[in-house]
XYZ file of C-alpha atoms in Angstrom:
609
model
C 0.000 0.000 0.000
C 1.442 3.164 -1.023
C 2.545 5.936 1.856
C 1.626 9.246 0.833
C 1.246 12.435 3.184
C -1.477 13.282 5.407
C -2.320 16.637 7.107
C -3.238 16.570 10.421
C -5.165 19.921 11.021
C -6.190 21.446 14.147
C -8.690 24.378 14.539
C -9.674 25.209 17.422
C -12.250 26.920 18.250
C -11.267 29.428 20.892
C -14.436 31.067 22.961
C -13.355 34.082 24.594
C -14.844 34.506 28.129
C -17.441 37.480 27.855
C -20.132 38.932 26.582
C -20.673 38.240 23.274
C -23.351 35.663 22.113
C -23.652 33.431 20.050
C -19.783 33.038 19.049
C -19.318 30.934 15.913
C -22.546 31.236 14.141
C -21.215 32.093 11.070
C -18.360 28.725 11.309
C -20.757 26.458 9.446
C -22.748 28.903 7.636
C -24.171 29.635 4.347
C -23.705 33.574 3.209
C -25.873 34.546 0.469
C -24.458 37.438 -1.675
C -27.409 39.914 -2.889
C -26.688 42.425 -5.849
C -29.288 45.039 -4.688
C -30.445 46.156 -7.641
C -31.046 43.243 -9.086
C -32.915 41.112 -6.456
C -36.563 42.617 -5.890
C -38.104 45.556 -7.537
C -41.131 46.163 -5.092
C -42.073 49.388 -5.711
C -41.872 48.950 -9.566
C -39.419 51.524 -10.505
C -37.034 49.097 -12.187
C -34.691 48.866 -9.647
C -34.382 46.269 -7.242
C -34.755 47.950 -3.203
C -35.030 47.251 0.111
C -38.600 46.230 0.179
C -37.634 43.961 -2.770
C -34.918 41.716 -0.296
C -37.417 41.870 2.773
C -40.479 40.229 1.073
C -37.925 37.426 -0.292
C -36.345 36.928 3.075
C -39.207 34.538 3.711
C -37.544 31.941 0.894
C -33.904 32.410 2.235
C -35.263 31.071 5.314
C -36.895 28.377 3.911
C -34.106 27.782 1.760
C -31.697 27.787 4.741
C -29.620 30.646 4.407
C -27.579 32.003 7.433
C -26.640 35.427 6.224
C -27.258 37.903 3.712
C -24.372 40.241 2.636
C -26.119 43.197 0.466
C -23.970 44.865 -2.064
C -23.521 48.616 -1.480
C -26.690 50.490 -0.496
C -25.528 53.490 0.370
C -25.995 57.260 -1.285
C -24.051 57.541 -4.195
C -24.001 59.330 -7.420
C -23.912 55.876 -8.880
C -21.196 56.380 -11.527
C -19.662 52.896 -10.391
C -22.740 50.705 -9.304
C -22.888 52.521 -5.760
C -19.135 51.938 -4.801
C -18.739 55.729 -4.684
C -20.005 56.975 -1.744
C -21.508 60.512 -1.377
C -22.842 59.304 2.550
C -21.856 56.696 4.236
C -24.916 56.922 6.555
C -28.049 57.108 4.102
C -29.830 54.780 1.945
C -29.144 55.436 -2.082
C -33.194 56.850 -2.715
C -33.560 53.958 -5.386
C -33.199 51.229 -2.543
C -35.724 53.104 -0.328
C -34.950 55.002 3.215
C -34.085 54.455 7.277
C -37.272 52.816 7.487
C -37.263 50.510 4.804
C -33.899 49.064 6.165
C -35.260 48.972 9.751
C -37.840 46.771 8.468
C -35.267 44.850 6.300
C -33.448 44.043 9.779
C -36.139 43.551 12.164
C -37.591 40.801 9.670
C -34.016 39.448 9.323
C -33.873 38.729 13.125
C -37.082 37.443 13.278
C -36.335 34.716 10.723
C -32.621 34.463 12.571
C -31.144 35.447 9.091
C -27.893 37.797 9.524
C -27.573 40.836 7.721
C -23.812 41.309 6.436
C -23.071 45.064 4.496
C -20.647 45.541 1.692
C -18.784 48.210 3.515
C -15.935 50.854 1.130
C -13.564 52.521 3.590
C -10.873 53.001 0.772
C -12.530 55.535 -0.959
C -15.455 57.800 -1.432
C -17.291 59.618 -3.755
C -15.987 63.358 -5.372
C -19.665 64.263 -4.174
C -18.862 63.450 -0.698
C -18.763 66.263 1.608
C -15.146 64.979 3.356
C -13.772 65.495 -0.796
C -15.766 68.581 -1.330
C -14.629 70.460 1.648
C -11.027 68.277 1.194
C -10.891 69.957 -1.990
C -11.180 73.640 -1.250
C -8.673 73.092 1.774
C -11.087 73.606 4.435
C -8.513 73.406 7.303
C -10.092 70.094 9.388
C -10.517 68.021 5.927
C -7.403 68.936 3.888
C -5.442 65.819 4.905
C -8.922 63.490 4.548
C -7.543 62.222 1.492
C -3.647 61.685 0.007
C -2.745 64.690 -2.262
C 0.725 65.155 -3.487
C 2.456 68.279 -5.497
C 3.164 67.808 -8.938
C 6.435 67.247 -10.464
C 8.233 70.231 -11.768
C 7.338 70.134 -14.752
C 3.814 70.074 -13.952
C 3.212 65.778 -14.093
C 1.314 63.637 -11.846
C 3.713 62.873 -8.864
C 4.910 59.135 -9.682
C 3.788 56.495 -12.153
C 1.402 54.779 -10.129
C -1.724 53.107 -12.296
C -5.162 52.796 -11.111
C -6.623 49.652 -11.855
C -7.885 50.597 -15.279
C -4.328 51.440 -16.344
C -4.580 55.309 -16.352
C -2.864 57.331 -13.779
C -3.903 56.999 -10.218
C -3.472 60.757 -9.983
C -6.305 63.388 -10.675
C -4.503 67.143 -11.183
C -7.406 69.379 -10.600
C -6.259 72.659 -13.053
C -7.185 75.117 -10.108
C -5.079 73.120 -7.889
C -1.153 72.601 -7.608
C -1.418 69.279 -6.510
C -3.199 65.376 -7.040
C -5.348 63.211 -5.918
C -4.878 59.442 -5.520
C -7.736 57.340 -6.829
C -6.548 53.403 -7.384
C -10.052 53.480 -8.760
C -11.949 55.363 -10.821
C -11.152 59.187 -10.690
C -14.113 60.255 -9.340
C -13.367 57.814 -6.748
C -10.435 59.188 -4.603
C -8.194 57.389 -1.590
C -9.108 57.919 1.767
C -5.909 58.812 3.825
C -5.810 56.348 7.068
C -2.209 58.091 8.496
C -4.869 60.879 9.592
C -6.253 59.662 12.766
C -9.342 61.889 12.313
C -10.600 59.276 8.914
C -9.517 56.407 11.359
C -12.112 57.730 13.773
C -14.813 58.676 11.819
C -15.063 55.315 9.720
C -15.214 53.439 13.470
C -18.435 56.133 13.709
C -19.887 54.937 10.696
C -19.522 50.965 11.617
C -21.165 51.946 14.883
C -23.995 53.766 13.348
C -24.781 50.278 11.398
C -24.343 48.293 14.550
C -26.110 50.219 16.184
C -29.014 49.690 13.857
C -28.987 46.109 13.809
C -26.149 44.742 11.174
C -24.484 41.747 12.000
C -21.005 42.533 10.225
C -19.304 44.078 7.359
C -17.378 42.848 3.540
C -14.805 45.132 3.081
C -14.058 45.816 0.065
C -10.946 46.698 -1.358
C -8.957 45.896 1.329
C -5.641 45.965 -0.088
C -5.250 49.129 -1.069
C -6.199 50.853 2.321
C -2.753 52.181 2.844
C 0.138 53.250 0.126
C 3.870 53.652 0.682
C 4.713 56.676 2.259
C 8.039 57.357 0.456
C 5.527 57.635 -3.443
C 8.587 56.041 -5.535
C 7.867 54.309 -8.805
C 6.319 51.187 -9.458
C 8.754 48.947 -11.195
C 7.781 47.677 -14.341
C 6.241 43.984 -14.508
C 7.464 41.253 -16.064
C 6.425 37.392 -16.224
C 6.714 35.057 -19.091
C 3.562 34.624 -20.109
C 1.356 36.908 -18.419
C -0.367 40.224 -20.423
C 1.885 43.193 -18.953
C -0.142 45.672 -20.178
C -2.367 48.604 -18.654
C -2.573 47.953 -14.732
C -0.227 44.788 -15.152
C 2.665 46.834 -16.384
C 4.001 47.587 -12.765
C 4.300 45.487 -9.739
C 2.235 46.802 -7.077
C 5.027 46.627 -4.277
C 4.060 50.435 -2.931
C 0.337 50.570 -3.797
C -1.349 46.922 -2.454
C -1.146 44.415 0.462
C 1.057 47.278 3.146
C 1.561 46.097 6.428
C -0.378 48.935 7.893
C -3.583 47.807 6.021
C -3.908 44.229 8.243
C -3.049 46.430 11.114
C -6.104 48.872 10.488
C -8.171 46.086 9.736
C -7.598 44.202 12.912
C -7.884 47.565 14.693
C -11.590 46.936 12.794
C -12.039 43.296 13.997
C -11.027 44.642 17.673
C -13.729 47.250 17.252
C -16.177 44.624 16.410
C -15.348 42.129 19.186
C -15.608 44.925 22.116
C -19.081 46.419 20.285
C -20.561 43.228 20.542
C -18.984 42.445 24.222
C -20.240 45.866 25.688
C -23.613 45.417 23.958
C -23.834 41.464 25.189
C -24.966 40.864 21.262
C -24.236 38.066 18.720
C -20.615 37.902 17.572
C -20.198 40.222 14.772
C -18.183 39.209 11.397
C -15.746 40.430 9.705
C -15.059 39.581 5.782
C -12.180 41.237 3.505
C -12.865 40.979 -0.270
C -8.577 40.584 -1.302
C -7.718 38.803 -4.278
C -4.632 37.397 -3.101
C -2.166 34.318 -2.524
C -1.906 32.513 0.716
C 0.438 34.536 1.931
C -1.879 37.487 2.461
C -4.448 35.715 3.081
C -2.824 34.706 5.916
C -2.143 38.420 7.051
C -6.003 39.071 7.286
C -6.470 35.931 8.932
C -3.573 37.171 11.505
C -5.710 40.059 11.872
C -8.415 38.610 13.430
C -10.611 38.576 10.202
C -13.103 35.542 10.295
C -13.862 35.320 6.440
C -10.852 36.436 4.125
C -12.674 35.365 1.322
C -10.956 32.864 -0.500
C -11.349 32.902 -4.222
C -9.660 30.033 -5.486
C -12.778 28.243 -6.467
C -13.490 31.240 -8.446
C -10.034 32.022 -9.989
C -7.471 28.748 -9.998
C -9.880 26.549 -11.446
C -12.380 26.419 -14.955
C -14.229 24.000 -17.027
C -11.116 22.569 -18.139
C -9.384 22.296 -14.674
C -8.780 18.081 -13.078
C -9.680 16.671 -10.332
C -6.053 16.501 -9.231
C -5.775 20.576 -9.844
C -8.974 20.330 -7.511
C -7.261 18.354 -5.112
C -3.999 20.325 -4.886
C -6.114 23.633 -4.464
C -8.108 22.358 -1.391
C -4.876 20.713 0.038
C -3.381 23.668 -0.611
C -5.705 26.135 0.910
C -6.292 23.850 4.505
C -2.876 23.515 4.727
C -2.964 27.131 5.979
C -5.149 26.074 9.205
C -2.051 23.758 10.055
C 0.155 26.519 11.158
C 1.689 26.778 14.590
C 0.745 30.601 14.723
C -3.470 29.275 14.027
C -3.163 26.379 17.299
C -4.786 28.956 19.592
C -6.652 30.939 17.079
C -10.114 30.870 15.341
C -9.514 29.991 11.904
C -12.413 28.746 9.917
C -12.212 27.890 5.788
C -14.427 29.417 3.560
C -15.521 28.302 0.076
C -16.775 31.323 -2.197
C -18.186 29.850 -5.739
C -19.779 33.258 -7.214
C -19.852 36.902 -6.855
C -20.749 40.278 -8.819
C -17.508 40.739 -9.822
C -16.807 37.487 -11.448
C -18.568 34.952 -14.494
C -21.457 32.803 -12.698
C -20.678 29.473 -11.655
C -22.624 28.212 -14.106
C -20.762 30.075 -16.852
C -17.383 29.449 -15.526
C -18.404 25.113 -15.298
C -20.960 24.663 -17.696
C -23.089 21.472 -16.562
C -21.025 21.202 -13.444
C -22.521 23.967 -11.230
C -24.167 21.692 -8.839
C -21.105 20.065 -8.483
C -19.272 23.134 -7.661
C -21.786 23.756 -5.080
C -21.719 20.288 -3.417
C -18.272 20.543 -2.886
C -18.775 24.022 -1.368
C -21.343 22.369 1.047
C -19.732 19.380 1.740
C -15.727 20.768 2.673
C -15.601 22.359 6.422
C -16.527 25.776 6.860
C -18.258 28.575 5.572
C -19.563 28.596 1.887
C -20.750 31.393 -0.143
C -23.044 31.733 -2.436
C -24.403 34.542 -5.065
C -27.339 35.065 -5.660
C -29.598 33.242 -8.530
C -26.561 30.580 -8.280
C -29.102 28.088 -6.755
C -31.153 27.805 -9.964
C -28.439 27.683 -12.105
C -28.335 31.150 -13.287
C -25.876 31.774 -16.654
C -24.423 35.260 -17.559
C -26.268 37.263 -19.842
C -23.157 37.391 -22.632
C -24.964 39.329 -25.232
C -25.089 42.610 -23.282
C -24.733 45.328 -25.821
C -22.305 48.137 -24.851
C -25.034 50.982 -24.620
C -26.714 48.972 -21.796
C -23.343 48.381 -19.967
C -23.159 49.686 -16.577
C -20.065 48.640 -14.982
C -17.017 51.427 -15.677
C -14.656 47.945 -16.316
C -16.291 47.504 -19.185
C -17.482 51.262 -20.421
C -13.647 52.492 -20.169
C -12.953 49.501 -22.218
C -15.058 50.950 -25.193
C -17.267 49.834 -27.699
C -14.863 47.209 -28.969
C -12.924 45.745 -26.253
C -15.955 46.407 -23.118
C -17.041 42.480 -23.363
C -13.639 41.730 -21.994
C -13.653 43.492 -18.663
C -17.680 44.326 -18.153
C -18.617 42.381 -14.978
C -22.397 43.129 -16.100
C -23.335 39.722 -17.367
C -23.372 37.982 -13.979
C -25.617 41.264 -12.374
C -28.980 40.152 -14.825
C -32.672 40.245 -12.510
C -32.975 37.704 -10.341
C -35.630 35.307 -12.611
C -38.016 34.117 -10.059
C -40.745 33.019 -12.613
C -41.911 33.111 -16.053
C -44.203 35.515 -15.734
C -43.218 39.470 -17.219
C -39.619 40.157 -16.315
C -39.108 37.012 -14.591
C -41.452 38.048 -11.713
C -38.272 41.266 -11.059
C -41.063 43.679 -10.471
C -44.755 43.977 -11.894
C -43.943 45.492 -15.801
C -41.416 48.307 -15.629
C -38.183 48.433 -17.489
C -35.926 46.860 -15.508
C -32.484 48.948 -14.443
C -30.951 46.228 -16.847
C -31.967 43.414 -19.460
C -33.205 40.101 -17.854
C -31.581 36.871 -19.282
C -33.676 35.480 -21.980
C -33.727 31.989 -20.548
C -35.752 32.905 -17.715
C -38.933 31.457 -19.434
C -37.331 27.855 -18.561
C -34.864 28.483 -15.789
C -36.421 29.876 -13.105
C -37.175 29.719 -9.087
C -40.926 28.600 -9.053
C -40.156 26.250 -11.905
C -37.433 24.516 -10.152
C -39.827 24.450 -6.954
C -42.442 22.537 -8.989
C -40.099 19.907 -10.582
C -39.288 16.941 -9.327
C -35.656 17.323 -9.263
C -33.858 20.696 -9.718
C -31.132 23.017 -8.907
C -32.332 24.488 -6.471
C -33.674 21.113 -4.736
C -30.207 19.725 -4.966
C -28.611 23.443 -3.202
C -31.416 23.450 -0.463
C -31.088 19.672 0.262
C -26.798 20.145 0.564
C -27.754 23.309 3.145
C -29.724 20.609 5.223
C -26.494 18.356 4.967
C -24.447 20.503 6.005
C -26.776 21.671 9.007
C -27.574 18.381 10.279
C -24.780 16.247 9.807
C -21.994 15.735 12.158
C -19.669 14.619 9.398
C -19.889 17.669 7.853
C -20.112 19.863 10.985
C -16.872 18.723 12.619
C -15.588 15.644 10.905
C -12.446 15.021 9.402
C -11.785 15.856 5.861
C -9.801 13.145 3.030
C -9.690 14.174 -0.663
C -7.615 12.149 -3.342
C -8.281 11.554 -7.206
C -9.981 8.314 -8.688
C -9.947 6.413 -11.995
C -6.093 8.308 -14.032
C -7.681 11.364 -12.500
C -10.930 11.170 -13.761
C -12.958 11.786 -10.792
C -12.880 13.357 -7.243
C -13.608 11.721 -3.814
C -14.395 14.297 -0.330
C -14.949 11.818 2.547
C -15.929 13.673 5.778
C -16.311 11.250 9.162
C -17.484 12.046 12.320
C -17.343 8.906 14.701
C -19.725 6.473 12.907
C -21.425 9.048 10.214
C -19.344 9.527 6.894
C -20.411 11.837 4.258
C -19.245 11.221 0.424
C -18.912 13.586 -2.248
C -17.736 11.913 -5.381
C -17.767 13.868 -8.817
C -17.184 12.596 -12.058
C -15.422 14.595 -13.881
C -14.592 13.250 -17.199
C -16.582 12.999 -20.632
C -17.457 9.046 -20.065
C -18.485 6.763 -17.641
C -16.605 5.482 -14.762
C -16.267 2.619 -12.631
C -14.527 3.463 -9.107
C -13.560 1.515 -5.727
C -14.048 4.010 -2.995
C -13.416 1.654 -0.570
C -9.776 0.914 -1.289
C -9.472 4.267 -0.202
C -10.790 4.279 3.151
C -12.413 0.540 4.280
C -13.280 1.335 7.317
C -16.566 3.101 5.421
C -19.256 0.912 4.601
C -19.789 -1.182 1.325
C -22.884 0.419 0.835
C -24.243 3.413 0.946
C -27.189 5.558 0.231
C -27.658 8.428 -1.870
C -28.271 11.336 -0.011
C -27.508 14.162 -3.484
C -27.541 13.177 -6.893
C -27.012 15.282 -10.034
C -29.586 15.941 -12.340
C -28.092 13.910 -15.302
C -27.443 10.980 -12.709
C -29.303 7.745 -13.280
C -28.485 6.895 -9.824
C -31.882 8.334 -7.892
C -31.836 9.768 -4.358
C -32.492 7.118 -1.834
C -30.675 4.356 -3.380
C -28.605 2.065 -1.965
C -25.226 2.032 -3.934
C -21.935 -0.219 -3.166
C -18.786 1.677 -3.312
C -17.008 -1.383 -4.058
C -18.240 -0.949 -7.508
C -19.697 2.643 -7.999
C -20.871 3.442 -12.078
C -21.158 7.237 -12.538
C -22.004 8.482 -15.880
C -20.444 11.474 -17.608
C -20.316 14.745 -15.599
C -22.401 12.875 -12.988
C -21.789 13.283 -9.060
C -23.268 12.011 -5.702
C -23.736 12.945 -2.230
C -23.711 9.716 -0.178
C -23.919 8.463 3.659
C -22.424 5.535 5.301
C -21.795 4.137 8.531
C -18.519 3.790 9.694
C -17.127 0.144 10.254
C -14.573 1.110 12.605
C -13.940 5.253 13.811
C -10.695 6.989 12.057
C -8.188 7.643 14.500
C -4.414 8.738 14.233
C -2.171 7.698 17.249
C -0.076 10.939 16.292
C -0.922 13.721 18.639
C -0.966 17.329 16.152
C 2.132 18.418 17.306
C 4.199 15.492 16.327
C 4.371 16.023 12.947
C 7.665 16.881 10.786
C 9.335 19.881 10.176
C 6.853 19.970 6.848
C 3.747 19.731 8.684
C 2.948 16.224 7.492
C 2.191 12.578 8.754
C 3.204 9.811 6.704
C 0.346 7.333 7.061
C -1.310 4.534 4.879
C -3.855 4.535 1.637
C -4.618 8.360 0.367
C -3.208 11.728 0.169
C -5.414 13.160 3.072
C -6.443 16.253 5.162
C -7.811 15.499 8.405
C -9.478 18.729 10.058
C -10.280 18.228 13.633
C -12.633 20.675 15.421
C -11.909 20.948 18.963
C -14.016 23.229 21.202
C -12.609 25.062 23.802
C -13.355 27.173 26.819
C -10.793 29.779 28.520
């Protein structure tokens, strides 16, 4: 029998003694990403509002969703979908008013649903009254935001790109100095080395605490601070990689400073005392950062609880194996095995969709449920965007006059399909009836997907087998099964890499995930894998191509999936895993050499100080 590595992970769960309620809520959860214009039009105007999310909160409970996290709903001048801020503290008048998110929240609690908001403390508006006073040098506000004299001979102050590839400087002509704006122009940097921003962003978290939020996504996180000194960029080079526009320079003085994870765990201290004076629920943290492990690890350090980890979204494709899969979940729980994590809460979290990406759906065509059972089934948090549980596609045939987002309208006429993040912000298509049941007949803010005659919510309600039945029935998996919950963890490849085995335990409950990846049919031996699991099994999850039915009884001696096809299984355990290695007796490389499969086993171990 081959001897391959095995990591032994510990994660302990660490309960503080205080105040705070309900710690760990969100460790096993299911976050539900809304795009608020795009959810629920109730009032008809075409735009998707407040009212709209509160008279569907009904179906996320029923659906089993933990948390909501709305997209920016703040005032804004809108010229980049409501991520430039004019006031931090009202309601954008398209999404409704005070009252209409009271309502929102009081419902939310009610149902036990927990309201997360997208939260932008990098920048603000132009139209915000910090720039606008900022801007004339009002003595308290000059230093709000980072402005820097010209160069001599009358140029922007270094060569520092904003993420479109145009200078990150705006030169006002009444003005001898810049702006910095990583983002759009109209979008410019708050400066955090002014202890008076520091404060009044803390005011504005309080003043949505205080009225009933449960957390906050930042977004943008990496570029909260820049390098003091303003040198150069160097250019960017890698074989193989487009070094154009933004990816000309390497963002050594602009992204990822170490004073950014120290003002965000200033943030997660903020949240842990706010929720310890007030004796509330623990409040949540998430950072949006696209980044490697390495930084990731930084906003873990920092007390974050959900760095959101995009590797389902941006390491793997249609075209990706099961052994790529493999490597990037052994890869990413390999972080949890770190000395500095032994007396820290550190949770995974899987995120499969979001408004800035393709949908699921788009990115694995006839493989989304599987993407979303092996969200469900690995330990932790999992994320989901919204219209991802009926199998929503992006809307590719977006013309360039209704294009919203400024990726794609800088881009132009001929280049905008390439960066325009529109096609995965369509209506939410909750029937067949006029614009997908959106609102009651008026335009909608933007075109609704075509398909939605055939894929919709109430259809897949109806039918006997669905997307959405398979999404709701892996939430009630993953809420009532102790495998899942807090059981160990073993992935490996089957059949030359043609399909993909998750095996969660839990004393004498196993959960199986086991996804056929591959254009023809398969015949695999789970059991020579682990055989202390039961020969058979029954089917807990099937796909919708599978011609192996929920409720059947299976043998994993001999298991026939079909193209594409993938299960969800439970099993009785012959004999309980156990390891006679204590976690702190591994090597110097963090490993165990055991017996049978390259494995991850994830231990949850609860803790009181």
């Amino acid at each position: 029998m081959t001897r391959l590595h095995c990591l032994v992970l510990l994660i302990a769960i660490h309960v503080v003694a205080g105040e705070i309620k309900n710690v760990g809520w969100w460790k096993n959860a299911v976050f539900y990403q809304i795009y608020t214009p795009s959810f629920k039009d109730a009032d008809n105007d075409g735009v998707g509002d407040l009212k709209g999310i509160t008279s569907k909160l009904e179906y996320l409970h029923e659906t089993g969703i933990d948390a909501i996290w709305l997209s920016p709903i703040y005032a804004s001048p809108m010229k980049d979908s409501g991520y430039d801020v004019s006031d931090f503290r009202a309601i954008h008048y398209q999404y409704g008013n005070a009252k209409d998110f009271d309502d929102l929240i009081k419902k939310a609690k009610e149902l036990g649903i927990k309201v997360i908001l997208e939260f932008i403390p990098n920048h603000t508006s132009t139209e915000h009254l910090w720039f606008l006073k900022s801007n004339i040098q009002d003595k308290r506000y000059a230093d709000y935001y980072i402005w820097r004299n010209r160069t001599v001979d009358g140029k922007p102050p270094n060569n520092w790109l904003n993420i479109y590839g145009k200078s990150a400087w705006e030169c006002p002509q009444y003005r001898k100095d810049c702006y910095l704006h990583q983002f759009h122009s109209n979008e410019p940097e708050l400066n955090y080395n002014n202890p008076h921003v520091q404060v009044e962003i803390l005011d504005i978290m309080r003043f949505w605490l205080d009225k009933g939020v449960d957390g906050f996504r930042i977004n943008a996180a990496a570029y909260l601070f820049e390098d003091e000194n303003y040198l150069d960029e160097p250019l960017f080079y890698f074989p193989g990689v487009a070094n154009d526009g933004y990816n000309s320079l390497e963002h050594i003085y602009t992204k990822n400073q170490n004073k950014s994870y120290q003002l965000v765990q200033n943030w997660t201290n903020f949240l842990r005392d706010y929720a310890d004076s007030r004796n509330t629920d623990e409040k949540v943290l998430m950072t949006e950062v696209y980044a490697d492990f390495d930084n990731t690890l930084n906003y873990y350090k920092s007390g974050v609880q959900i760095p959101s980890n995009f590797f389902l979204i941006t390491h793997t494709n249609s075209s990706s194996s099961p052994r790529e899969f493999q490597n990037f979940v052994l890869s990413w729980m390999s972080i949890y095995h770190l000395k500095v994590f032994q007396q820290r809460e550190v949770i995974p979290n899987w995120v499969t969709g979001n408004s800035d990406q393709k949908r699921t759906a788009t990115r694995h065509p006839g493989r989304s449920d599987q993407m979303t059972m092996l969200a469900m089934i690995l330990p932790g948090v999992a994320v989901t965007y919204y219209g991802e549980e009926i199998g929503m596609v992006d809307k590719s045939d977006l013309s360039f006059e209704d294009t919203r987002d400024l990726a794609g309208r800088n881009a132009g006429p001929n280049n905008y399909k390439r960066y325009s993040r529109d096609p995965s912000r369509t209506p939410m298509q909750w029937d067949n009836t006029t614009n997908a049941g959106f609102n009651n007949g008026s335009k909608p803010w933007f075109p609704i997907h075509q398909n939605y005659v055939n894929i919709s919510l109430a259809a897949q309600k109806a039918a006997n087998a669905s997307h959405y039945k398979i999404y709701a029935k892996l939430i009630n998996l993953k809420k009532t099964r102790a495998a899942i919950i807090s059981g160990t963890l073993l992935i490996d490849t089957l059949a030359d890499d043609k399909s993909l085995v998750v095996i969660r335990s839990e004393k004498n409950e196993s959960i199986v995930l086991v996804i056929n990846f591959s254009n023809e049919t398969v015949t695999l031996n789970v059991r020579e894998h682990v055989p202390s699991i039961g020969q058979k099994v029954t089917v807990e999850v099937a796909t919708l191509e599978s011609s192996i039915k929920e409720g059947s009884s299976v043998n994993l001696d001999k298991l026939t999936l079909g193209r594409n096809q993938a299960l969800v299984m439970s099993t009785i355990l012959h004999e309980q895993l156990t390891t006679n290695n204590p976690p702190n007796s591994t090597s110097n490389n963090g490993s165990l050499l055991v017996s049978s499969a390259v494995c991850v086993l994830v231990f949850l171990a609860a803790f009181l100080s």
